[in-house]
Coordinates of C-alpha atoms and ligand atoms in Angstrom, one line a residue:
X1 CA -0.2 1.6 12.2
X2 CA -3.9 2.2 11.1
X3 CA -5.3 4.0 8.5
X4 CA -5.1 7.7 10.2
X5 CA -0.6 6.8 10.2
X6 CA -1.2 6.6 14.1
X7 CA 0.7 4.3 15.6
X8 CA -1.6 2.3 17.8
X9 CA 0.2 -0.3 20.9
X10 CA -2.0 -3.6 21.1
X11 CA -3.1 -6.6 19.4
X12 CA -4.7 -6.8 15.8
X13 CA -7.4 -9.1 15.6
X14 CA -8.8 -11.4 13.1
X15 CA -11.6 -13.5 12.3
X16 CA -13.5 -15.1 8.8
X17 CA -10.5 -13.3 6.6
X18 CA -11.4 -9.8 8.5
X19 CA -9.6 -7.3 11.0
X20 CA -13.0 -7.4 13.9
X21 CA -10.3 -5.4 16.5
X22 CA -7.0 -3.0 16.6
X23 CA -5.6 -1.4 19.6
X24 CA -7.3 -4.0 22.2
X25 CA -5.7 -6.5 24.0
X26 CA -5.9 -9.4 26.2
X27 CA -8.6 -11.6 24.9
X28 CA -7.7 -15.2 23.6
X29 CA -7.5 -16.5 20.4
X30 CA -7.5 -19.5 18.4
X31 CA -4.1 -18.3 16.4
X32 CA -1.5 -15.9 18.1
X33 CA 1.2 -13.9 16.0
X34 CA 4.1 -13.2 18.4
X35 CA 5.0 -9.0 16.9
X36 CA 7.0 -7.7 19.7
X37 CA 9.5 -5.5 18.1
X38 CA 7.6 -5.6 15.3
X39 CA 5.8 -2.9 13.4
X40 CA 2.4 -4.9 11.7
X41 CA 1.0 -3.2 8.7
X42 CA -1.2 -3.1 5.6
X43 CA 0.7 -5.5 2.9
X44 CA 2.3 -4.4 0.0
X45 CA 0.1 -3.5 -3.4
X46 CA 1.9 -3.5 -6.5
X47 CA 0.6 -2.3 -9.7
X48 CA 3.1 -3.3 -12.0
X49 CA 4.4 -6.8 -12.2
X50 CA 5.1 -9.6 -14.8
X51 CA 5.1 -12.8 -13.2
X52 CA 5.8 -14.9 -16.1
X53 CA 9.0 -12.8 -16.4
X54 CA 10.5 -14.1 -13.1
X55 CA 12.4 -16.7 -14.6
X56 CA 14.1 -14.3 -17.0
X57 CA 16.0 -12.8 -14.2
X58 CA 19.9 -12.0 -15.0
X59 CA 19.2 -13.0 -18.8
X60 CA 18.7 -9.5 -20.0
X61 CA 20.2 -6.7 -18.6
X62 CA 22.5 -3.7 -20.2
X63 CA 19.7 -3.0 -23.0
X64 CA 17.2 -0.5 -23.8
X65 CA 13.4 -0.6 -23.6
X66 CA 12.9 -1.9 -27.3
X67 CA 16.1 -3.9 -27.8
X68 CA 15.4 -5.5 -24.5
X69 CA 12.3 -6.8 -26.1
X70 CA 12.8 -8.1 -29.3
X71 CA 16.4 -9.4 -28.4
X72 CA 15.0 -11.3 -24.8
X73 CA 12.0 -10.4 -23.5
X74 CA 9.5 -11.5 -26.4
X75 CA 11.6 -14.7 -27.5
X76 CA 11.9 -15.9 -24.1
X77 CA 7.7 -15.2 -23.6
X78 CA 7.1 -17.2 -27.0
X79 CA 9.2 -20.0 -25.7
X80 CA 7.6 -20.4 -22.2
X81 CA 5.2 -23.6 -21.7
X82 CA 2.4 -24.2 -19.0
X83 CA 5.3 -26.1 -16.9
X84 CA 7.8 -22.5 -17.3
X85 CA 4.8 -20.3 -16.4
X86 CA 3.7 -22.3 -13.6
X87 CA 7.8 -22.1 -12.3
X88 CA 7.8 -18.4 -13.0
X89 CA 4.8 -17.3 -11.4
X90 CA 5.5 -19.4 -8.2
X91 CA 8.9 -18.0 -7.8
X92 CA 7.5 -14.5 -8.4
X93 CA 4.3 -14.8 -6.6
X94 CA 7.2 -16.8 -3.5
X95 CA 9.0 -13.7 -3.2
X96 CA 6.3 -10.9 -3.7
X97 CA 5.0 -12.6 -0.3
X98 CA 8.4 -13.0 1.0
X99 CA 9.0 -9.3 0.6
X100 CA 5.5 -8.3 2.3
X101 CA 3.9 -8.0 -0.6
X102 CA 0.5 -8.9 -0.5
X103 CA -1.2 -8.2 -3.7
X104 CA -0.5 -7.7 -6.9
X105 CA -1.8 -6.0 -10.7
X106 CA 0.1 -8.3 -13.0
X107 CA 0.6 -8.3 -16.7
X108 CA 1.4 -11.8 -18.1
X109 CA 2.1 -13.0 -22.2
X110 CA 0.2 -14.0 -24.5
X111 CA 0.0 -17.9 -23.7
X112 CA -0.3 -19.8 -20.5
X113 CA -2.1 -17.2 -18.6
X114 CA -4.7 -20.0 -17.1
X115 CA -1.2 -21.4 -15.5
X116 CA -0.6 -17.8 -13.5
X117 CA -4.0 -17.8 -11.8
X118 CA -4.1 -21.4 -11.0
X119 CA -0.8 -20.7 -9.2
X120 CA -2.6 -17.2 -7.6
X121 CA -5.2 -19.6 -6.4
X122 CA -3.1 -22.6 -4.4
X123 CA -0.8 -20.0 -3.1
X124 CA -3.5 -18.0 -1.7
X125 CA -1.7 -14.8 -2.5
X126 CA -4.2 -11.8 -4.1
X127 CA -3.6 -10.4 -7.6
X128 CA -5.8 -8.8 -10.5
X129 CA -4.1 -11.1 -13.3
X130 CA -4.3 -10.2 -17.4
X131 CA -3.5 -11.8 -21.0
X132 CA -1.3 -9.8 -22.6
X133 CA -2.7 -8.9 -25.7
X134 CA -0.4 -8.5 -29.1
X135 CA -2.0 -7.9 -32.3
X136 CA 0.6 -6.0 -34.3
X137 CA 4.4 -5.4 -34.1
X138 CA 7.7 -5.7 -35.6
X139 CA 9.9 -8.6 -34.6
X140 CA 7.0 -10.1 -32.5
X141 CA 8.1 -13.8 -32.5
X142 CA 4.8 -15.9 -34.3
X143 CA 3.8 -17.7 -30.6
X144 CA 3.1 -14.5 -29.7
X145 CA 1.0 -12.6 -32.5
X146 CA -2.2 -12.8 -32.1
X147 CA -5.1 -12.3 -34.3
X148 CA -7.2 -9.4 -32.7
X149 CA -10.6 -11.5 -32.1
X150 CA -9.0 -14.1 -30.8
X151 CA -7.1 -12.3 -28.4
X152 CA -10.4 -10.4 -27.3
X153 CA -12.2 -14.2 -27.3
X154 CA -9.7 -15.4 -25.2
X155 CA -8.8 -12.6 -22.3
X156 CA -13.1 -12.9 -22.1
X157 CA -12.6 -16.2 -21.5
X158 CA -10.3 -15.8 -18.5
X159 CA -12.3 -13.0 -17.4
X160 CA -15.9 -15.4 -16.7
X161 CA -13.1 -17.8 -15.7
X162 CA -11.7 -16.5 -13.3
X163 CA -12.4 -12.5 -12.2
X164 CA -14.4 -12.3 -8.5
X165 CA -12.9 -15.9 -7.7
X166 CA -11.3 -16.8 -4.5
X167 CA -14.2 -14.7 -2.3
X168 CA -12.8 -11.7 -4.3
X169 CA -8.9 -12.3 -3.9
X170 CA -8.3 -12.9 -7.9
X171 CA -9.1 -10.3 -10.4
X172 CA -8.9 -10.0 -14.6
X173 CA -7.6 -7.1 -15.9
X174 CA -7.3 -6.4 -19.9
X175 CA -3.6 -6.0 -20.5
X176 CA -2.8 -4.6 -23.9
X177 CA 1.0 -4.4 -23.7
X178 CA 1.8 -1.2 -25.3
X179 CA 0.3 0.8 -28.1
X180 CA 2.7 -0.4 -30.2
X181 CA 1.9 -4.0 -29.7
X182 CA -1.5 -3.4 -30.7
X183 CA -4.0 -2.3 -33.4
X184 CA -6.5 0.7 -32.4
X185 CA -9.3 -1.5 -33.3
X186 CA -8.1 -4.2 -29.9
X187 CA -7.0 -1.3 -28.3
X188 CA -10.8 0.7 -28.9
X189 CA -12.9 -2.6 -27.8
X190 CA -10.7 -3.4 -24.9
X191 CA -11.8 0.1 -23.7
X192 CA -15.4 -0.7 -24.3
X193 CA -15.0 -4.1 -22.9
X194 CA -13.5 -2.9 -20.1
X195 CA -16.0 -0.5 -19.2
X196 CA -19.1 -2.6 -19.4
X197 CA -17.3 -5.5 -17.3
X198 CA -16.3 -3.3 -14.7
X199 CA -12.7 -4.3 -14.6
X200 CA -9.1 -2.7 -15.2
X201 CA -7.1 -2.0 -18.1
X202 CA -3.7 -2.4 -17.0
X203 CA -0.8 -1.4 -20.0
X204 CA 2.6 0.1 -20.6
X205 CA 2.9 4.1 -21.6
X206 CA 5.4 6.9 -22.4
X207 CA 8.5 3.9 -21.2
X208 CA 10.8 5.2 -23.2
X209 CA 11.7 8.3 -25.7
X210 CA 12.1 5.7 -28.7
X211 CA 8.4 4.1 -27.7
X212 CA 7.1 7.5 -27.5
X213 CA 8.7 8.9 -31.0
X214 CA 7.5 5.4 -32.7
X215 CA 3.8 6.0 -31.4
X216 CA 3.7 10.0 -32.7
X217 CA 5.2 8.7 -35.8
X218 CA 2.5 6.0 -35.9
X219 CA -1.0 8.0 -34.9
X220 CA -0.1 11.5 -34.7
X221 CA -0.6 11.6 -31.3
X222 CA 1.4 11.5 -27.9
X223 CA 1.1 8.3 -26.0
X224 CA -0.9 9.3 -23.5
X225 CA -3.3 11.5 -25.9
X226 CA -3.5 8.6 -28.6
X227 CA -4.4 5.8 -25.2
X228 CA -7.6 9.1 -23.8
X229 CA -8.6 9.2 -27.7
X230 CA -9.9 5.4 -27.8
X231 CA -10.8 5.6 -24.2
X232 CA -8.3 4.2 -22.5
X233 CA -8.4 6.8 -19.9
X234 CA -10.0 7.2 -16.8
X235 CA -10.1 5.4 -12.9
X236 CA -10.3 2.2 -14.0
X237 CA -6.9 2.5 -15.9
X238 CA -3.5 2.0 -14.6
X239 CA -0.7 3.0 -17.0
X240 CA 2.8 1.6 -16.1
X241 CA 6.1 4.0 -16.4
X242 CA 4.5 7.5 -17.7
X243 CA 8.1 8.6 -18.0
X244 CA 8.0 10.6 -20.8
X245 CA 4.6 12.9 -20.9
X246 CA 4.2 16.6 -21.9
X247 CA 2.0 19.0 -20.1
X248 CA -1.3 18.4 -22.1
X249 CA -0.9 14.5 -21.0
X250 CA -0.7 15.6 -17.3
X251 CA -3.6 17.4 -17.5
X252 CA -5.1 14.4 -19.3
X253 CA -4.0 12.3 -16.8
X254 CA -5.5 14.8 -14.0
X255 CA -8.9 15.4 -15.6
X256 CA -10.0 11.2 -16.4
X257 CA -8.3 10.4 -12.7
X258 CA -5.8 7.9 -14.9
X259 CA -3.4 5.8 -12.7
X260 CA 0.2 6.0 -13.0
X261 CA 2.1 3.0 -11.7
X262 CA 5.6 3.8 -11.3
X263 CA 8.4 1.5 -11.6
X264 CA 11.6 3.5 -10.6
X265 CA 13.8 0.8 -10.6
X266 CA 12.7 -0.7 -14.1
X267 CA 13.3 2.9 -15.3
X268 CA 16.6 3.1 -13.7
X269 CA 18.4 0.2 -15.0
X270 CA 16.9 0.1 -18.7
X271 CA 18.0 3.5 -18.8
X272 CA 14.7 5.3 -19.2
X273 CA 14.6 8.4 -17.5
X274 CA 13.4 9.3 -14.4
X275 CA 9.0 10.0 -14.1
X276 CA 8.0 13.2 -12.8
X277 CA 6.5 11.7 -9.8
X278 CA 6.4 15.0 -7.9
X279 CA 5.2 16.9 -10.6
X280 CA 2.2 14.5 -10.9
X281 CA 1.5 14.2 -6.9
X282 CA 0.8 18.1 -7.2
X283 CA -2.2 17.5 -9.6
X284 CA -3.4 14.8 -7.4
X285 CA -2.5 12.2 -9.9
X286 CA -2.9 8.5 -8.5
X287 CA 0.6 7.1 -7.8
X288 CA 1.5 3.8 -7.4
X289 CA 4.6 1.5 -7.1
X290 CA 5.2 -1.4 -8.8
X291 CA 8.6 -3.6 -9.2
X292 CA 7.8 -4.5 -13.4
X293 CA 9.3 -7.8 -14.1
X294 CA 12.3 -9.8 -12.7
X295 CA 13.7 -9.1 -16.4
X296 CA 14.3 -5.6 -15.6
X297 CA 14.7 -4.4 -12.0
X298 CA 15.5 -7.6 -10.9
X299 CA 13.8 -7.6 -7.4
X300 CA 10.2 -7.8 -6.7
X301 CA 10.9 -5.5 -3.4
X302 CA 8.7 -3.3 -2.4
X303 CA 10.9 -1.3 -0.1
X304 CA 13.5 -1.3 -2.5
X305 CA 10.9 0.7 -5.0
X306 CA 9.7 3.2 -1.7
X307 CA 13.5 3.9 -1.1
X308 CA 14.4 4.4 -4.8
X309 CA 11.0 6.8 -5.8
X310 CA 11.4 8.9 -2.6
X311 CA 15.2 9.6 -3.4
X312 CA 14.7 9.8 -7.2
X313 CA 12.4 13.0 -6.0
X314 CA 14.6 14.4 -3.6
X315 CA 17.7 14.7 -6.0
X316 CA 15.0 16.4 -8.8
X317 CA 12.9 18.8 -6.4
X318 CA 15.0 18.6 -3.0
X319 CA 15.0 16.8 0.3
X320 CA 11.1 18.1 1.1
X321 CA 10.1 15.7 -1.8
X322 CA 8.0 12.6 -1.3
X323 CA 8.7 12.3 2.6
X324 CA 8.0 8.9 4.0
X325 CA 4.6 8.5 5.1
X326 CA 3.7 9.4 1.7
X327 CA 6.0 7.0 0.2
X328 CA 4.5 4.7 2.8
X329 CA 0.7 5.6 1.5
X330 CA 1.6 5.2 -2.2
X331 CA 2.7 1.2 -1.5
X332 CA -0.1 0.4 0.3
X333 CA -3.2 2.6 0.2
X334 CA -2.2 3.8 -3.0
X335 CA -1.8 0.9 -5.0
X336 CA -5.2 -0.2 -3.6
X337 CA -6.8 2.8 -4.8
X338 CA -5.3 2.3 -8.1
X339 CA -6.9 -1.4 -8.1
X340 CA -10.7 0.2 -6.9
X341 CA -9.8 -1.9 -3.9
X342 CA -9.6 0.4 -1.0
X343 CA -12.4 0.0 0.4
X344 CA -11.3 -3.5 1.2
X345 CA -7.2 -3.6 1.7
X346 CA -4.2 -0.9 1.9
X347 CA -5.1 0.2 5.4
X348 CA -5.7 -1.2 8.9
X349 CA -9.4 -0.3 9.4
X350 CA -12.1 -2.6 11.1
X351 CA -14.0 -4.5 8.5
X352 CA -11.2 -4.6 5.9
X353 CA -9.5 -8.1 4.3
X354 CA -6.9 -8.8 6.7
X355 CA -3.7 -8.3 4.5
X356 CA -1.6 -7.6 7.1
X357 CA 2.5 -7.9 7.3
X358 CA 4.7 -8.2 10.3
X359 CA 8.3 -6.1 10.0
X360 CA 10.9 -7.0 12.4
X361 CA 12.7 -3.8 13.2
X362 CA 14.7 -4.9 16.0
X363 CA 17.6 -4.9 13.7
X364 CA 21.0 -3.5 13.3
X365 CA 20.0 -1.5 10.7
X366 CA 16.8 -0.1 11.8
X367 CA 17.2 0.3 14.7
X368 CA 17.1 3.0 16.8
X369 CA 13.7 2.9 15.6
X370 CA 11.5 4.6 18.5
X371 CA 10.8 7.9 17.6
X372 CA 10.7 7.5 13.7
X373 CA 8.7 3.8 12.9
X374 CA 7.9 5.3 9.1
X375 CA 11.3 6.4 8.4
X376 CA 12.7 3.1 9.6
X377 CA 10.1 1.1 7.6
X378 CA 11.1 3.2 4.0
X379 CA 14.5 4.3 4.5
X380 CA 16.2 1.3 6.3
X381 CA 14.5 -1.4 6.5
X382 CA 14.7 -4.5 3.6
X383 CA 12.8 -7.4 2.5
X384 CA 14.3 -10.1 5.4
X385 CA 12.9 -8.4 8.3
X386 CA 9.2 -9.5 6.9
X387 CA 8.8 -12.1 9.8
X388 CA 5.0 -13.4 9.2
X389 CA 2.6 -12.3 6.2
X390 CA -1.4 -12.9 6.3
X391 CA -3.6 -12.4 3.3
X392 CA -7.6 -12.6 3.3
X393 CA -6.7 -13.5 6.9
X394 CA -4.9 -17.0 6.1
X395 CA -1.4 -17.0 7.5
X396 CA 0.4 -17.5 4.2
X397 CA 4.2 -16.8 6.0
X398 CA 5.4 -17.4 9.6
X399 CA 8.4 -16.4 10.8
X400 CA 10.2 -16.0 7.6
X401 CA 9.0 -19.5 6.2
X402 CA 6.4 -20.0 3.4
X403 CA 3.2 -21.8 4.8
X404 CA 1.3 -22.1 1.2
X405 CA 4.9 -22.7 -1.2
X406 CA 7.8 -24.9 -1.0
X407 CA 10.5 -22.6 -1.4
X408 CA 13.2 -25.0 -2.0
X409 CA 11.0 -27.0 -4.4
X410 CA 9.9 -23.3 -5.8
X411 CA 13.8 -22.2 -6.4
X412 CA 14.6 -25.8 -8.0
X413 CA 12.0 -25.8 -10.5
X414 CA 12.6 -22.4 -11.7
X415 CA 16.1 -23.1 -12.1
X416 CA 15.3 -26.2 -14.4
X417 CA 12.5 -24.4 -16.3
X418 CA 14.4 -21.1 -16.8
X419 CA 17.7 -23.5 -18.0
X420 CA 15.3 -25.4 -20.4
X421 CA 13.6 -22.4 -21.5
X422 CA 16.5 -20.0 -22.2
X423 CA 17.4 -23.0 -24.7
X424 CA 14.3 -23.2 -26.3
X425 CA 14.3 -19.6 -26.9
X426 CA 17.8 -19.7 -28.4
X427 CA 19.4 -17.1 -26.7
X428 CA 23.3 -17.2 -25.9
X429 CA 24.5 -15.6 -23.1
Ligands
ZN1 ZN1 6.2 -3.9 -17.5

C-alpha cells in the first residue's frame, strides 16, 4: 500500500537501507521476501512506550494512575539494575518487532538509560529514547529523585551520546515524566534545551482527573496550560494520554501544533477515561498511538491500539468515527509525523528508510480479505500474522523468527531479572 492508500500489485524494492522501486517486477535481487497473500506495509510508529517497564508485566494491574505508581511502578524503576533494563528493553524492543512495530518514542527511568539504547543499537530496531527526569514528588523512592542539574547534566549527556547514531535510526528525546514529577525550573530549561538541540520533548499530560486536580492545586493552571506557559508546547512535543483537557487546552493544543499520543488501552484498564480523539481530529490535532508500558495495557500491539481507538470513537460519536484508513494513517504516518520523521518513514514512497512489514492475511480470520485490505489489516487482523519485518532496510524478522534477538534467550532472561527484581523492590503479590 503506498503513501496515496493505493493498493499497488508488484514487488517492493530495496537497496543501501532505501525503497529505489514499488509496483515493478521481475528484476533479480540479491535478497527475495516471499509476500504472496501478504499485504507489505509501512511499520508500526509508536509514540508512547516504556521499555524498561516490560518486565513489570502482570505485577500491577487493578490500580489507578497514582496508586499504580507509588505502590509498583516507581519501586519497581528504583530497583531495576543495568542487567534488569537490558532484560526489559529486549523483551519489549522483541515484541514491538514481533508485532510489526518498527519504531518507537520511548520514555525510560531515571537510571540505566545507557542500557536501553545499547540494546536499540544490537537489535537494530529504531526508537527516539529519553531519561526520565524526576526532580520533585511525593513517595518518589530515593534511586529515583534526582537533583534538577544533575538530571539536565545527565539526559545532555545521552543526548551527544547517542542522538543521530545508527545513520539516524536512534534518537534522544527529553522525557520529563509528568508535571508532577518535576520542578518548573527542569521543566522551563528542558523547553529551552529542547529547542536549541532540535530534539523532542516526550511527557505524560491530563492522565488522570486526580493528576489533573493535583497540578491546578499546585500552579494554578490546567495541565496543558501550566506545560504551553514554560514552553512546552509546540511540534516538537508529544504529550502522552491528553484524557482530561478543557476547551481552552484544545485550542492550545491546535494553535502550537502539540502532539497527542494516545494510549487507549493504558487508559482503559487504569481506569482513566476515555480521550476525545474525535473531538481533537476535527481541529487537525496530531494523533498518534502508542501501547504505554507493559505495566499497564499489557501488550505492546499496535493493532490491538488501532482496533481499540477506532471503536472507543464509534461508541462516543457513532459508527462514521475514525474509519480505518485513518486508523491505519494515525499508526504509521501519524506517529512519524509526531516524531518530525515523515519525511523519512510511515509511508511507502521512493527514497524513504525501508521500514517495511509483511502481514499474512491468508487467515481464518481475515480472510475474505479482497475487497477490503484496510479493514482486514485494523479490524481483524493480530500481531501473529506479522510474517517478516525490515527496518533501515536490514531484515530484522523472517517468517515469524527474530533475525537480530534470541527470543528464547530474550524470554528466559526477563523471567529471571523480573523474579529478582520484583524481590528487590519488595513487593508481594
Ligand atoms: Zn506512560
Amino acid at each position: 500500500m503506498d503513501a496515496r492508500d493505493s493498493i499497488v500489485r508488484g514487488d517492493l524494492r530495496i537497496s543501501d537501507g532505501r525503497i529505489t522501486s514499488i509496483g515493478q517486477t521481475g528484476e533479480a535481487a540479491d535478497v527475495t521476501i516471499d509476500a504472496r497473500g501478504c499485504a507489505v506495509l509501512p511499520g508500526f510508529v509508536q509514540t508512547h512506550i516504556h521499555l524498561c517497564q516490560t518486565l513489570f508485566r502482570g505485577v500491577a494491574d487493578d490500580l489507578s494512575l497514582l496508586d499504580w505508581l507509588k505502590k509498583r511502578v516507581w519501586p519497581m524503576e528504583a530497583a531495576h539494575t543495568a542487567e534488569s533494563v537490558r532484560a526489559s528493553a529486549r523483551l519489549g524492543v522483541a515484541e514491538l518487532i514481533k508485532g510489526g512495530t518498527t519504531c518507537a518514542l520511548t520514555m525510560e527511568t531515571v537510571n540505566h538509560t545507557k542500557e536501553v539504547f545499547r540494546v536499540v543499537d544490537e537489535s537494530g530496531f529504531r526508537a527516539i529514547v529519553g531519561k526520565c527526569m524526576m526532580d520533585k514528588g511525593d513517595d518518589v523512592p530515593a534511586a529515583l529523585h534526582e537533583e534538577t542539574d544533575n538530571s539536565i547534566e545527565e539526559s545532555v549527556s545521552l543526548l551527544e551520546a547517542w542522538h543521530g547514531k545508527a545513520d539516524g535510526r536512534i534518537g534522544y528525546c527529553f522525557a520529563p515524566r509528568f508535571a508532577l514529577s518535576c520542578t518548573s525550573e527542569l521543566l522551563a530549561q528542558v523547553a529551552k534545551l529542547a529547542r536549541e538541540r532540535g530534539v523532542i520533548v516526550h511527557t505524560h499530560a491530563s492522565e488522570n482527573k486526580n493528576e489533573c486536580a493535583l497540578v491546578e492545586s499546585e500552579t494554578g493552571k490546567r495541565n496543558v496550560a501550566y506545560l504551553d506557559s514554560l514552553g512546552l508546547s509546540g511540534p516538537h512535543v508529544v504529550l502522552a494520554h491528553c484524557v482530561h483537557l478543557d476547551a481552552a487546552e484544545l485550542e492550545t493544543l491546535a494553535n502550537t501544533r502539540t502532539n497527542v499520543a494516545h494510549c487507549p488501552s493504558s487508559n482503559l484498564k487504569l481506569g482513566s477515561g476515555i480521550a476525545e480523539i474525535t473531538r481533537m481530529l476535527d481541529r487537525d490535532i496530531s494523533v498518534s498511538l502508542g501501547a504505554d508500558g507493559a505495566a499497564c495495557n499489557n501488550r505492546l500491539d499496535m493493532f490491538t491500539e488501532m482496533r481499540t481507538m477506532a471503536l472507543l470513537q464509534k461508541a462516543l460519536h457513532g459508527p462514521e468515527a475514525v474509519p480505518a484508513k485513518l486508523a491505519l494513517r494515525m499508526a504509521t504516518l501519524g506517529g512519524a509525523k509526531a516524531l518530525g520523521l515523515e519525511t523519512q518513514i510511515g509511508s511507502l514512497e521512493t527514497g524513504k528508510r525501508a521500514d517495511v512489514i509483511v502481514v499474512n492475511l491468508d487467515s481464518l480470520h481475515s480472510a475474505p480479505h479482497e475487497r477490503n485490505l484496510v479493514s482486514a489489516l485494523v479490524y481483524s487482523a493480530q500481531t501473529a500474522d506479522v510474517q517478516s519485518v525490515v527496518i533501515d532496510g536490514e531484515i530484522v524478522m523472517k517468517d515469524r523468527k527474530l533475525l537480530t534477538l534470541d527470543e528464547a534467550a530474550v524470554v528466559a532472561d526477563a523471567t529471571r531479572e523480573s523474579r529478582e527484581l520484583i524481590k528487590r523492590a519488595g513487593i508481594v503479590l
